[in-house]
CSV table of C-alpha atoms in Angstrom, one decimal:
chain,number,residue,atom,x,y,z
A,1021,MET,CA,51.9,157.3,110.0
A,1022,GLN,CA,55.1,158.5,108.0
A,1023,ASP,CA,56.0,155.0,107.3
A,1024,ILE,CA,52.5,154.3,105.9
A,1025,PHE,CA,52.8,157.2,103.6
A,1026,ASN,CA,56.3,156.2,102.5
A,1027,GLU,CA,55.1,152.7,101.9
A,1028,ILE,CA,52.5,154.1,99.3
A,1029,THR,CA,54.7,156.3,97.6
A,1030,GLN,CA,57.4,153.7,97.1
A,1031,ASP,CA,55.1,151.2,95.5
A,1032,PHE,CA,56.4,150.6,92.0
A,1033,ARG,CA,53.0,151.9,90.5
A,1034,TYR,CA,52.8,155.1,92.3
A,1035,ASP,CA,54.7,157.2,89.9
A,1036,HIS,CA,52.5,156.0,87.0
A,1037,GLU,CA,49.4,156.6,88.8
A,1038,LEU,CA,50.2,160.1,90.0
A,1039,ASN,CA,51.6,162.8,87.4
A,1040,GLY,CA,50.3,165.9,89.0
A,1041,CYS,CA,46.9,167.6,89.6
A,1042,LEU,CA,45.3,170.8,87.9
A,1043,ASN,CA,42.6,170.6,90.5
A,1044,CYS,CA,40.0,170.7,87.7
A,1045,GLY,CA,37.7,168.3,89.6
A,1046,ILE,CA,36.6,166.2,86.3
A,1047,CYS,CA,37.6,163.1,88.1
A,1048,THR,CA,35.1,163.9,91.0
A,1049,ALA,CA,32.5,165.1,88.7
A,1050,THR,CA,32.4,161.8,86.9
A,1051,CYS,CA,33.0,159.6,89.9
A,1052,PRO,CA,29.7,157.4,90.7
A,1053,SER,CA,30.9,157.0,94.3
A,1054,ALA,CA,31.2,160.6,94.8
A,1055,HIS,CA,27.5,161.0,94.3
A,1056,PHE,CA,26.6,158.8,97.0
A,1057,TYR,CA,29.4,158.8,99.5
A,1058,ASP,CA,31.9,161.2,101.4
A,1059,TYR,CA,34.4,160.4,98.8
A,1060,SER,CA,36.3,162.6,96.3
A,1061,PRO,CA,39.0,161.1,93.8
A,1062,ARG,CA,40.4,164.8,93.6
A,1063,GLU,CA,40.9,164.8,97.2
A,1064,ILE,CA,42.9,161.7,97.2
A,1065,VAL,CA,45.0,163.0,94.5
A,1066,GLN,CA,45.5,166.4,96.3
A,1067,LEU,CA,46.4,164.7,99.6
A,1068,LEU,CA,49.3,162.5,98.0
A,1069,TRP,CA,50.4,165.2,95.6
A,1070,THR,CA,50.8,167.7,98.5
A,1071,GLU,CA,52.2,165.0,100.8
A,1072,ASN,CA,49.7,165.4,103.5
A,1073,VAL,CA,50.7,162.5,105.6
A,1074,GLU,CA,48.0,162.9,108.5
A,1075,GLN,CA,45.0,163.4,106.0
A,1076,VAL,CA,46.3,160.4,103.7
A,1077,TYR,CA,46.2,158.2,107.0
A,1078,ASN,CA,42.9,159.5,107.9
A,1079,ALA,CA,41.4,158.8,104.4
A,1080,MET,CA,42.6,155.2,104.8
A,1081,GLN,CA,40.3,154.8,107.8
A,1082,GLU,CA,37.0,155.1,105.6
A,1083,LYS,CA,37.0,157.2,102.4
A,1084,ILE,CA,39.3,154.9,100.3
A,1085,TRP,CA,36.8,151.9,100.6
A,1086,ALA,CA,34.1,154.1,98.9
A,1087,CYS,CA,36.0,153.8,95.7
A,1088,ALA,CA,34.2,151.4,93.2
A,1089,GLN,CA,37.3,150.8,91.1
A,1090,CYS,CA,35.5,151.8,87.9
A,1091,MET,CA,38.4,153.9,86.8
A,1092,THR,CA,36.3,156.4,85.3
A,1093,CYS,CA,38.5,159.0,86.8
A,1094,ALA,CA,41.6,157.6,85.3
A,1095,ALA,CA,39.8,157.9,81.8
A,1096,ARG,CA,38.8,161.6,82.4
A,1097,CYS,CA,42.0,163.1,84.0
A,1098,PRO,CA,43.7,165.4,81.7
A,1099,PHE,CA,46.9,164.8,83.6
A,1100,ARG,CA,46.6,161.0,83.2
A,1101,ASN,CA,46.4,160.3,86.9
A,1102,SER,CA,44.5,157.3,88.1
A,1103,PRO,CA,42.9,158.1,91.4
A,1104,GLY,CA,41.5,154.6,91.4
A,1105,GLY,CA,44.9,153.2,91.0
A,1106,LEU,CA,46.3,155.2,93.9
A,1107,VAL,CA,43.2,154.0,96.1
A,1108,MET,CA,44.2,150.5,95.2
A,1109,ILE,CA,47.8,151.0,96.4
A,1110,MET,CA,46.3,152.5,99.6
A,1111,ARG,CA,44.0,149.5,100.1
A,1112,GLU,CA,46.9,147.1,99.7
A,1113,VAL,CA,49.0,149.0,102.2
A,1114,ALA,CA,45.8,149.3,104.7
A,1115,ILE,CA,45.4,145.3,104.4
A,1116,LYS,CA,49.0,144.7,105.0
A,1117,HIS,CA,49.0,146.6,108.2
A,1118,GLY,CA,45.7,145.3,109.2
A,1119,PHE,CA,43.8,148.4,109.5
A,1120,GLU,CA,40.4,148.0,111.3
A,1121,SER,CA,38.8,149.8,108.2
A,1122,ALA,CA,40.1,147.0,105.9
A,1123,LYS,CA,38.9,144.1,108.4
A,1124,GLN,CA,35.4,145.5,108.5
A,1125,VAL,CA,35.0,146.0,104.7
A,1126,LEU,CA,36.4,142.6,103.9
A,1127,ARG,CA,34.6,140.7,106.6
A,1128,PRO,CA,31.4,139.9,104.3
A,1129,PHE,CA,33.7,138.5,101.7
A,1130,GLY,CA,34.8,135.7,104.2
A,1131,ARG,CA,32.1,133.3,103.0
A,1132,VAL,CA,33.0,134.0,99.4
A,1133,MET,CA,36.6,133.2,100.1
A,1134,LEU,CA,35.8,130.0,102.0
A,1135,LYS,CA,33.6,129.0,99.1
A,1136,LEU,CA,36.4,129.8,96.6
A,1137,ILE,CA,38.9,127.7,98.6
A,1138,THR,CA,36.6,124.8,99.1
A,1139,THR,CA,34.9,124.6,95.6
A,1140,GLY,CA,37.1,126.5,93.3
A,1141,ASN,CA,34.1,128.7,92.7
A,1142,GLN,CA,33.5,132.3,93.9
A,1143,LEU,CA,29.7,132.0,94.0
A,1144,SER,CA,27.1,129.2,93.9
A,1145,PRO,CA,23.4,129.4,93.5
A,1146,ASP,CA,22.8,128.6,97.2
A,1147,MET,CA,24.4,131.9,98.2
A,1148,ILE,CA,21.9,133.9,96.0
A,1149,GLN,CA,19.0,134.2,98.5
A,1150,PRO,CA,16.4,136.9,98.8
A,1151,ASP,CA,17.2,137.6,102.4
A,1152,ALA,CA,20.7,138.6,101.4
A,1153,PHE,CA,19.3,141.0,98.7
A,1154,PRO,CA,16.4,143.1,100.0
A,1155,ASP,CA,16.9,145.6,97.1
A,1156,TRP,CA,15.4,142.9,94.8
A,1157,GLY,CA,11.9,144.2,96.1
A,1158,PRO,CA,8.8,142.6,97.2
A,1159,ASN,CA,8.2,140.6,94.0
A,1160,ILE,CA,10.9,138.4,94.8
A,1161,GLN,CA,8.6,136.7,97.1
A,1162,LYS,CA,6.6,135.4,94.1
A,1163,VAL,CA,9.4,133.4,92.8
A,1164,GLU,CA,11.3,132.5,96.2
A,1165,GLY,CA,9.3,129.1,96.7
A,1166,ASP,CA,10.0,127.7,93.3
A,1167,LEU,CA,13.8,128.8,93.0
A,1168,GLN,CA,15.0,125.3,92.4
A,1169,THR,CA,12.2,124.8,89.7
A,1170,LEU,CA,13.4,127.9,88.1
A,1171,ARG,CA,17.1,126.9,88.2
A,1172,ASN,CA,16.3,123.6,86.5
A,1173,ALA,CA,14.7,125.5,83.7
A,1174,ILE,CA,18.0,127.4,83.0
A,1175,PRO,CA,19.6,126.1,80.0
A,1176,VAL,CA,23.1,126.7,81.5
A,1177,LYS,CA,23.7,123.4,83.6
A,1178,THR,CA,26.1,125.1,86.0
A,1179,LEU,CA,23.4,127.4,87.3
A,1180,GLN,CA,21.2,124.4,88.3
A,1181,THR,CA,23.1,123.2,91.0
A,1182,VAL,CA,23.2,124.8,94.7
A,1183,GLU,CA,26.6,123.6,95.9
A,1184,THR,CA,29.1,124.4,93.2
A,1185,ALA,CA,29.0,125.9,89.8
A,1186,TRP,CA,31.4,123.4,88.2
A,1187,GLU,CA,33.8,120.7,89.4
A,1188,VAL,CA,37.4,121.7,89.8
A,1189,SER,CA,40.1,119.2,89.6
A,1190,LEU,CA,42.4,118.3,92.5
A,1191,LYS,CA,45.4,119.4,90.6
A,1192,THR,CA,43.8,122.8,89.7
A,1193,SER,CA,42.9,123.5,93.4
A,1194,VAL,CA,46.4,122.7,94.6
A,1195,GLU,CA,47.9,124.9,91.9
A,1196,MET,CA,45.4,127.7,92.9
A,1197,TYR,CA,46.6,127.3,96.5
A,1198,THR,CA,50.3,127.8,95.5
A,1199,ILE,CA,49.5,130.8,93.5
A,1200,TRP,CA,47.8,132.4,96.6
A,1201,GLU,CA,50.8,131.5,98.8
A,1202,MET,CA,53.4,132.8,96.4
A,1203,THR,CA,51.5,136.1,95.7
A,1204,GLY,CA,50.8,136.9,99.5
A,1205,VAL,CA,47.1,136.3,99.3
A,1206,LEU,CA,47.1,134.0,102.2
A,1207,SER,CA,49.4,136.1,104.3
A,1208,SER,CA,47.1,139.0,103.9
A,1209,LEU,CA,44.1,136.8,104.8
A,1210,GLU,CA,45.9,135.7,108.1
A,1211,THR,CA,46.4,139.6,108.8
A,1212,MET,CA,42.7,140.2,108.2
A,1213,ASP,CA,41.0,137.2,109.6
A,1214,GLU,CA,43.1,134.8,111.6
A,1215,ASN,CA,40.3,132.3,112.2
A,1216,LEU,CA,39.3,132.1,108.6
A,1217,TYR,CA,43.1,131.7,107.5
A,1218,ASP,CA,43.3,128.6,110.1
A,1219,VAL,CA,40.2,127.0,108.5
A,1220,ILE,CA,41.6,127.5,105.1
A,1221,GLU,CA,45.0,126.3,106.1
A,1222,ASP,CA,43.6,123.0,107.4
A,1223,PHE,CA,41.5,122.5,104.2
A,1224,ILE,CA,44.6,123.2,102.1
A,1225,ASP,CA,46.8,120.7,103.9
A,1226,GLU,CA,44.1,118.0,103.5
A,1227,LYS,CA,43.7,118.8,99.8
A,1228,ARG,CA,47.5,118.5,99.3
A,1229,GLU,CA,47.6,115.2,100.9
A,1230,ASP,CA,44.8,114.0,98.7
A,1231,TYR,CA,46.8,115.1,95.7
A,1232,GLU,CA,49.8,113.4,96.9
A,1233,ASP,CA,47.9,110.2,97.4
A,1234,TRP,CA,46.3,110.6,93.8
A,1235,LEU,CA,50.0,111.0,92.4
A,1236,GLU,CA,51.2,107.9,94.1
A,1237,GLU,CA,48.2,106.0,92.8
A,1238,GLN,CA,48.9,107.1,89.4
A,1239,GLU,CA,52.6,106.0,89.6
A,1240,GLU,CA,51.5,102.5,90.9
A,1241,ASP,CA,49.2,102.0,88.0
């Protein structure tokens, strides 16, 4: 628990994000998440400022995931604290150490990650279906059956497809994987979802082989 706290405070951004606290509560009063969840940016700042190791650890089990990262708190704080920035550090530490709370929060994004890896796009129209968005309301049923027709009527061509928004070149894909490897994204994924990591690793290996073959073909020509 102490090691987790030390890792947060030793982050190079920590001193920039936490300068002190007047306990004025402006951050919480203007925080959208605080209106709907058991979350208070002031509490996060106070826990870190007072070095309450146990409560910081407890907050990482659930509360930090309620932050919307809108950074309204940082814009309002008279002490120039950034509770949202501190939450980001805490989240990264939680992911690095494989907290169960992080796995639960990130699990729904697995398909988005796979889509990004395989196509180079985060989202394609086939992922936007009424069943996944119940908050659209009952009127969505009136257009559900004609979604493809409606998509074809959209002037932006990339929104008309159902598989990918645009084509990503092989070279760009390989460069993207390299960036993810060097920045630790893939190692974080291995901690969070080992099965998805294995699938993506196999896909990356295949893409790199294709790219090497393409380079050899270019040299021969």
